[in-house]
PDB file of C-alpha atoms in Angstrom:
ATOM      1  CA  UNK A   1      24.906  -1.469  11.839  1.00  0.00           C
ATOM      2  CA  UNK A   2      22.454   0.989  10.428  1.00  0.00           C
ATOM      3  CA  UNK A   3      20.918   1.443  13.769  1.00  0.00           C
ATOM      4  CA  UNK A   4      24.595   2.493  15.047  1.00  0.00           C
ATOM      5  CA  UNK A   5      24.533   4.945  12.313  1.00  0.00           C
ATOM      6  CA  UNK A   6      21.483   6.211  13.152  1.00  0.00           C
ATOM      7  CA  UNK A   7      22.383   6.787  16.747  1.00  0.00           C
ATOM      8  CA  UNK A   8      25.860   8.679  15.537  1.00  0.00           C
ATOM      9  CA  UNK A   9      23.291  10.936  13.070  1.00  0.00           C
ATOM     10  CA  UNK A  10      21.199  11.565  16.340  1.00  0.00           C
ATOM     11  CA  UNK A  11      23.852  12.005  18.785  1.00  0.00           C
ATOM     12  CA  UNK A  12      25.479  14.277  16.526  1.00  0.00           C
ATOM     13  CA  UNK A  13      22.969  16.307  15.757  1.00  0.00           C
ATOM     14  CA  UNK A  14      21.557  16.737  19.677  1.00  0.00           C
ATOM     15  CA  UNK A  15      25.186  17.657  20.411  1.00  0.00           C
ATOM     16  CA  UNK A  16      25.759  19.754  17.689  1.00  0.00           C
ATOM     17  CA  UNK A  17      22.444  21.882  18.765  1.00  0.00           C
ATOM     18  CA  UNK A  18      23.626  21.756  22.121  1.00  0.00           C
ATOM     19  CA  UNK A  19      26.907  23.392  21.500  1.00  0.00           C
ATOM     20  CA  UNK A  20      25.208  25.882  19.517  1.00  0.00           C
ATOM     21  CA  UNK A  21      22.780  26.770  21.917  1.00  0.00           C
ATOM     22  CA  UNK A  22      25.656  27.327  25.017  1.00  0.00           C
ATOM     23  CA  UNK A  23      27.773  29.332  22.291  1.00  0.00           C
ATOM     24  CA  UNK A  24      24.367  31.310  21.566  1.00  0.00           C
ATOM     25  CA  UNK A  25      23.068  31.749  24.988  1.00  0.00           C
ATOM     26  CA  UNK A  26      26.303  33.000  26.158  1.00  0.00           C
ATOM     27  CA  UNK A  27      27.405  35.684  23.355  1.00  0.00           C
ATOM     28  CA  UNK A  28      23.980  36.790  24.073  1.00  0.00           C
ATOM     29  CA  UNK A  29      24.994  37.252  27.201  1.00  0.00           C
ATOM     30  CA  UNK A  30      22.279  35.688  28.709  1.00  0.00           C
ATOM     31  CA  UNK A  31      22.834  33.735  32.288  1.00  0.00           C
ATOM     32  CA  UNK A  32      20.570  30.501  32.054  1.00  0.00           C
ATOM     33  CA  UNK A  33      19.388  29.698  35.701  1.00  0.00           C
ATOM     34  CA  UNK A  34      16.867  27.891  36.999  1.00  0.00           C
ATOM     35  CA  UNK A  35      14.203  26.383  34.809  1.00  0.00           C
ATOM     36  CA  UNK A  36      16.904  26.722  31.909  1.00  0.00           C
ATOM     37  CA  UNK A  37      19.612  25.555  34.061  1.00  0.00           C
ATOM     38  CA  UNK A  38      17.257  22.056  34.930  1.00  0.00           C
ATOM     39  CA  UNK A  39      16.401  21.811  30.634  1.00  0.00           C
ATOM     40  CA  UNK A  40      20.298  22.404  29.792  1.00  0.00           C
ATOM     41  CA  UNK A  41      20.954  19.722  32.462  1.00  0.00           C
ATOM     42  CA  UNK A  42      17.937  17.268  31.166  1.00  0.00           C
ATOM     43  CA  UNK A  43      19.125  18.122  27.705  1.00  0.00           C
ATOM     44  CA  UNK A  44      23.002  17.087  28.714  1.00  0.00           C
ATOM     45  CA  UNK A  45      21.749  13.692  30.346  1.00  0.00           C
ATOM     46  CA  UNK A  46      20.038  12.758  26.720  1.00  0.00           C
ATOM     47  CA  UNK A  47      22.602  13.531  25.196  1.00  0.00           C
ATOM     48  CA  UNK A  48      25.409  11.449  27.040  1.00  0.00           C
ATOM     49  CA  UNK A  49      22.823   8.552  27.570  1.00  0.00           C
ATOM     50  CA  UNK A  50      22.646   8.669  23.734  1.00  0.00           C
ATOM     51  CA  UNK A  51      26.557   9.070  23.402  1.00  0.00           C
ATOM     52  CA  UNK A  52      26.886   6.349  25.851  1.00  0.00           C
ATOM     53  CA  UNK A  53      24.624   3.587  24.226  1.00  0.00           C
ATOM     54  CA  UNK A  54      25.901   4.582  20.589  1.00  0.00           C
ATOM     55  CA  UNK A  55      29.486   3.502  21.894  1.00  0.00           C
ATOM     56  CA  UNK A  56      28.375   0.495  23.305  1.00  0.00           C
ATOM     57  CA  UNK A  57      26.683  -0.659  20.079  1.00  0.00           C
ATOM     58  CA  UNK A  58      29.408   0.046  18.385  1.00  0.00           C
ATOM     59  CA  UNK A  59      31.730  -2.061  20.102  1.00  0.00           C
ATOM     60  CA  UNK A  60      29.210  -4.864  20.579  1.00  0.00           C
ATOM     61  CA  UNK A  61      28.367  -4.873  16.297  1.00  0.00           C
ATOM     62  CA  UNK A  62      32.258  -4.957  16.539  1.00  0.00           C
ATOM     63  CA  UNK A  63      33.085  -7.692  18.068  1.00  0.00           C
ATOM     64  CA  UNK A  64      30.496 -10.050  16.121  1.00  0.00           C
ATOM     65  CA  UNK A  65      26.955  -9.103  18.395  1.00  0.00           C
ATOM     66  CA  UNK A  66      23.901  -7.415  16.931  1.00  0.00           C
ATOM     67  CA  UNK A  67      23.124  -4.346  18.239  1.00  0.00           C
ATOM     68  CA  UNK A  68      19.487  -5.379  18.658  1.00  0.00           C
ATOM     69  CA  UNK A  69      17.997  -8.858  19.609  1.00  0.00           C
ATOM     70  CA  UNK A  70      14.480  -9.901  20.376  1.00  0.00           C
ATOM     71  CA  UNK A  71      14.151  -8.948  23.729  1.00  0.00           C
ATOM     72  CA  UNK A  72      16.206  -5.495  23.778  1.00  0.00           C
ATOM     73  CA  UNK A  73      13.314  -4.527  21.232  1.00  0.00           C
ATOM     74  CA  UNK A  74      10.666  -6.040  23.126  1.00  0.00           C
ATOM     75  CA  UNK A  75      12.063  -4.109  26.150  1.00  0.00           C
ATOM     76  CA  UNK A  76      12.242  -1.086  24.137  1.00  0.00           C
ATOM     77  CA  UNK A  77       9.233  -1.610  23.445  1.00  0.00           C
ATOM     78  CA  UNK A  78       7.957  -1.772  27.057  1.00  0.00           C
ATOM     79  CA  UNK A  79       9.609   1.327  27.725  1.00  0.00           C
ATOM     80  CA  UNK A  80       8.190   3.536  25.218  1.00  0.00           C
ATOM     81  CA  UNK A  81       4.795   1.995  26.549  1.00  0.00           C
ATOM     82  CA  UNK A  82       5.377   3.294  30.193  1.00  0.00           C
ATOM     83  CA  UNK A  83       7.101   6.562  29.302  1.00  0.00           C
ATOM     84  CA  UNK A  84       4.008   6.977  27.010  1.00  0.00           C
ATOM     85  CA  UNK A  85       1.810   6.633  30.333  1.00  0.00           C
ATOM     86  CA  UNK A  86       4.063   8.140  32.356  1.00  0.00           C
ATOM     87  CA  UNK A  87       4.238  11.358  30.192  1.00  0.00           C
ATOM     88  CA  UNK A  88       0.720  12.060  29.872  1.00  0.00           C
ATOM     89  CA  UNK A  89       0.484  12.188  33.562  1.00  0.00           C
ATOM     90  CA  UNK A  90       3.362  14.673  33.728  1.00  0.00           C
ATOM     91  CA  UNK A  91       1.392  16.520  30.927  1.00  0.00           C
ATOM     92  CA  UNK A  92      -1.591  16.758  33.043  1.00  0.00           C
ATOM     93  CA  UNK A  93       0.653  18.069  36.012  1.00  0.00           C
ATOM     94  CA  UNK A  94       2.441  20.604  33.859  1.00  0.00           C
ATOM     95  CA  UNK A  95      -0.607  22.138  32.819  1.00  0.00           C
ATOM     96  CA  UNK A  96      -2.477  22.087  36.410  1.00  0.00           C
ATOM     97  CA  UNK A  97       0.546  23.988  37.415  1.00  0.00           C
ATOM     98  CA  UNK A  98       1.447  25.945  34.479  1.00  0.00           C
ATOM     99  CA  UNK A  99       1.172  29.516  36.526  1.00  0.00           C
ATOM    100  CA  UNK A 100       4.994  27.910  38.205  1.00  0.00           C
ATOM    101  CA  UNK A 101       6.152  28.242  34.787  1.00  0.00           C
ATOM    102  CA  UNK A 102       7.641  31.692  33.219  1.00  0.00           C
ATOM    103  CA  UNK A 103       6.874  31.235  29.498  1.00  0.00           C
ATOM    104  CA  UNK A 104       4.931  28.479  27.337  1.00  0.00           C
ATOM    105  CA  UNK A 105       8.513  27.439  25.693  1.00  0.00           C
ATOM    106  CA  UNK A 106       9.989  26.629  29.233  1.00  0.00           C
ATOM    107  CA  UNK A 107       6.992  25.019  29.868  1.00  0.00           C
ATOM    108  CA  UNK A 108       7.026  23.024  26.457  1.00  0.00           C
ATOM    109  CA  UNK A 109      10.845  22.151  26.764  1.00  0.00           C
ATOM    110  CA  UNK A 110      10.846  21.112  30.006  1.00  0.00           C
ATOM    111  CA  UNK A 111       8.061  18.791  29.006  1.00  0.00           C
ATOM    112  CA  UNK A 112       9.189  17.368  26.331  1.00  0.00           C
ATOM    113  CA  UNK A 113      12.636  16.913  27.616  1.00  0.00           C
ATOM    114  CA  UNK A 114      11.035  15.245  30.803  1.00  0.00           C
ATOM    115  CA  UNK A 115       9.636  12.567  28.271  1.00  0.00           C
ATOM    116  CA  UNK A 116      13.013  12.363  26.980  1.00  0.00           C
ATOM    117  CA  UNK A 117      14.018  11.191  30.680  1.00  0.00           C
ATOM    118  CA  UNK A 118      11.212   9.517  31.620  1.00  0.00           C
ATOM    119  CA  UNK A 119      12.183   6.956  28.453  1.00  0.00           C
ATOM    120  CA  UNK A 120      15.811   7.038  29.098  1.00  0.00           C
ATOM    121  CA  UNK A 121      15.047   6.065  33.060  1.00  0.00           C
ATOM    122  CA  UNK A 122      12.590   3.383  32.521  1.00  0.00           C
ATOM    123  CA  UNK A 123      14.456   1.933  29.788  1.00  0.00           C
ATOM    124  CA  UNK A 124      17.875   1.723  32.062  1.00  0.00           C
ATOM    125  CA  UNK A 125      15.482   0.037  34.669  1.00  0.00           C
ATOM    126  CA  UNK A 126      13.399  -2.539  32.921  1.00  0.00           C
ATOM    127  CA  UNK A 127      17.325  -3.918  31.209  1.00  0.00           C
ATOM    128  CA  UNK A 128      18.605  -4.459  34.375  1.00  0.00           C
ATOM    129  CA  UNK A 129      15.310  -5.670  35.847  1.00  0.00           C
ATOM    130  CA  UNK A 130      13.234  -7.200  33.653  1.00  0.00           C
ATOM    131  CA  UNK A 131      11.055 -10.304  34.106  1.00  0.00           C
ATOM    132  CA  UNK A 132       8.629 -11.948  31.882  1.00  0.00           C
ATOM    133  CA  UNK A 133       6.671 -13.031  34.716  1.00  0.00           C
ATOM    134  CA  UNK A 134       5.601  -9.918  36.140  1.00  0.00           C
ATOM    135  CA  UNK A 135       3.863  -8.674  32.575  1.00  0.00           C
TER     136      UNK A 135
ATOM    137  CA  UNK B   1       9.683 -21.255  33.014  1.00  0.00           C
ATOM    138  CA  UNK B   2      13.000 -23.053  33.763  1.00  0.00           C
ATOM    139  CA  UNK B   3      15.760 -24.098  31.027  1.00  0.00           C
ATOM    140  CA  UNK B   4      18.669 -26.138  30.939  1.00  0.00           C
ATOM    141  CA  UNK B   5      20.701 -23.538  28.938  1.00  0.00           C
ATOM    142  CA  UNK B   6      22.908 -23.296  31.367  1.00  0.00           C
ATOM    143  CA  UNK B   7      23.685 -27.000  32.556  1.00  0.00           C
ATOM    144  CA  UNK B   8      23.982 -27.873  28.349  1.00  0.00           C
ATOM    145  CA  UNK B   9      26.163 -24.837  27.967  1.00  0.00           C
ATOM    146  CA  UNK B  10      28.916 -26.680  30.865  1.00  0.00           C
ATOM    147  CA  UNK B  11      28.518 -30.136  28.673  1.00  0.00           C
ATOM    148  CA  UNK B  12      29.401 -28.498  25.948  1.00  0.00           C
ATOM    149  CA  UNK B  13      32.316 -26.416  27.611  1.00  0.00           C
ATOM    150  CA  UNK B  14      30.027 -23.366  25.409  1.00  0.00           C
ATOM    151  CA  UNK B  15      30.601 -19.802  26.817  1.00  0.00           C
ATOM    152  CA  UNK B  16      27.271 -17.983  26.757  1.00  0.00           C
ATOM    153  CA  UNK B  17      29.225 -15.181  24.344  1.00  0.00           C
ATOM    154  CA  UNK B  18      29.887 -18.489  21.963  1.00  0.00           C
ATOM    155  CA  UNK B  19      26.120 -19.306  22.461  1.00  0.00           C
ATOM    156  CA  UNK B  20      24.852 -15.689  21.746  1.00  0.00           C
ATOM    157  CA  UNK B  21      26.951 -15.404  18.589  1.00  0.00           C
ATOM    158  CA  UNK B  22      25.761 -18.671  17.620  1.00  0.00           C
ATOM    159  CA  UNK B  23      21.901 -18.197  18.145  1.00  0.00           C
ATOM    160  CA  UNK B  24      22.582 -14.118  16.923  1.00  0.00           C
ATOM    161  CA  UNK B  25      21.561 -12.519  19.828  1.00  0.00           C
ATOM    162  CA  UNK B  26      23.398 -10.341  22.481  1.00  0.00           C
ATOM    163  CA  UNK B  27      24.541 -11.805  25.243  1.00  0.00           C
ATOM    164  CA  UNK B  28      21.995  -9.978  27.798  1.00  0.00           C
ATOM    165  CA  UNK B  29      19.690 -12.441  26.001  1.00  0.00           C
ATOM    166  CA  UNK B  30      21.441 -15.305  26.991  1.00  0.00           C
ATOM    167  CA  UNK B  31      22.144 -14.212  30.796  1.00  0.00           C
ATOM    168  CA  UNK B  32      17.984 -13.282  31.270  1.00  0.00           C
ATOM    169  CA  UNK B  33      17.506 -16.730  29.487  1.00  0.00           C
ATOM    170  CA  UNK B  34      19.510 -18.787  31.828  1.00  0.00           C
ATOM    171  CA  UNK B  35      17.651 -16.830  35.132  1.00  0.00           C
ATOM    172  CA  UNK B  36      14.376 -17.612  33.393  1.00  0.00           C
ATOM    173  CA  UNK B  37      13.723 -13.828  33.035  1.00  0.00           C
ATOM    174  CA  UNK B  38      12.708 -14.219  29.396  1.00  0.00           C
ATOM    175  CA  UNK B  39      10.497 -16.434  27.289  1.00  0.00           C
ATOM    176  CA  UNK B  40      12.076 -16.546  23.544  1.00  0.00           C
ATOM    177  CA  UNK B  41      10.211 -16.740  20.749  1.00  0.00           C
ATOM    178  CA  UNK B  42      10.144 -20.029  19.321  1.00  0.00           C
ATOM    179  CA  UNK B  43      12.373 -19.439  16.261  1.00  0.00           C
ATOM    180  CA  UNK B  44      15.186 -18.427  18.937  1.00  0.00           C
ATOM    181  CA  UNK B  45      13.837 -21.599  21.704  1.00  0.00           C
ATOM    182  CA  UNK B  46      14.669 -23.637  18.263  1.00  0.00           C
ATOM    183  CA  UNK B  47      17.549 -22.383  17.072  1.00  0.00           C
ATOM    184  CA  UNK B  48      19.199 -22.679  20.692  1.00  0.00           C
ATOM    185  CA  UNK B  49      17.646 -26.277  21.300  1.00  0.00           C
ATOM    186  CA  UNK B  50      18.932 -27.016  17.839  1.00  0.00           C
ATOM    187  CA  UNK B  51      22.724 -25.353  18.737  1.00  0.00           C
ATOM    188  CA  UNK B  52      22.672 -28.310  21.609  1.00  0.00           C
ATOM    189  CA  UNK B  53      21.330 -30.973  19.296  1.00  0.00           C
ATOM    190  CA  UNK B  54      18.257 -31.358  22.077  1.00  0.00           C
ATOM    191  CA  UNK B  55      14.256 -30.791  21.007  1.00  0.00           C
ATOM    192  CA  UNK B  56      13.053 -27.674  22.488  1.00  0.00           C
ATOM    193  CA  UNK B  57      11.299 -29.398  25.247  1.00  0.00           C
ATOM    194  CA  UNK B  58      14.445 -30.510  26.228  1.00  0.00           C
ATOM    195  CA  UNK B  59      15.851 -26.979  26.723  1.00  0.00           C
ATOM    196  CA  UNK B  60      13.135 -25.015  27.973  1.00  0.00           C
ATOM    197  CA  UNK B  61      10.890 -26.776  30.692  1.00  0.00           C
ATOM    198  CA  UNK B  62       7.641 -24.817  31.288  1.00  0.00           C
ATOM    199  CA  UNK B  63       6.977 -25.819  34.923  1.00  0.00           C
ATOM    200  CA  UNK B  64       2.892 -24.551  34.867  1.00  0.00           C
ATOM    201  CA  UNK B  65       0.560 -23.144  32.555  1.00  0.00           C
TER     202      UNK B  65
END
């Protein structure tokens, strides 16, 4: 239960920021395209993922199931590993081809928000196809 | 590593939602179980060995090591 309140903190808060951003970015009017068309989009995707899982713990604690177990942390787990690894390869790319990018902050967002997907992905994978034999 | 969840679960006319709320895990747990996907840990091999009235060996058959 505490971790479904955790997840309505955090998916209120990245959605809150969100909103405020779009209302920000547009009475500045400032049209985002490109790189800060693909961050918006990356940021969007986090967000919903979050929105998404929060609602499905929620009706899961609900109807009498805990929203974590043994091996949804030990797959969490696992992902964080391999985004981990996965990240500081993209890291290493980004910065090999920083000249593509306009500004360090694009370059910093769309890095850290890459992480962001890289976690979300892997994690989506490894609960529909883990196996404890190919460790 | 094989397990007899499944054919225990039939004896006992057990849903694997009934089994999961029983052992207090989600039911995910249960499904990867029964397709050998996932070794528990051995408080959660006992407590669903000991939900069937069976010794853990009974439930979870480890083919090689």
């Amino acid at each position: 239960m505490k971790q479904s309140r955790n997840a309505l903190i955090i998916v209120s808060i990245l959605s809150m920021t969100f909103i405020l951003g779009l209302i920000g970015v547009f009475r500045a009017g400032y049209i985002p395209k490109g790189l800060d068309i693909f961050i918006i989009a990356l940021t969007v995707i986090a967000a919903v993922y979050a929105l998404v899982v929060y609602l499905k713990q929620h009706k899961d604690v609900k109807s009498g199931f805990p929203a974590e177990d043994e091996m949804t942390a030990l797959i969490k787990y696992k992902a964080g590993h391999y985004a981990f690894i996965a990240s500081m390869y993209m890291w290493l790319l980004i910065f090999l081809f920083k000249r593509l990018f306009p500004d360090v902050e694009t370059m910093l967002g769309s890095g850290i928000l890459m992480s962001a997907v890289f976690a979300i992905v892997i994690k989506s994978y490894l609960t529909r196809n883990y196996h404890a034999d190919q460790d | 590593m094989r397990t007899r969840i499944k054919e225990l679960r039939a004896v006992q006319g057990m849903t694997q939602v009934e089994l999961a709320k029983r052992v207090g895990v989600r039911r995910e747990t249960i499904v990867f179980l029964e397709k050998g996907k996932y070794n528990p840990s051995l408080q959660l091999a006992h407590a669903i060995a000991k939900t069937f009235n069976q010794t853990i060996e009974k439930v979870f058959i480890f083919d090689a090591m």
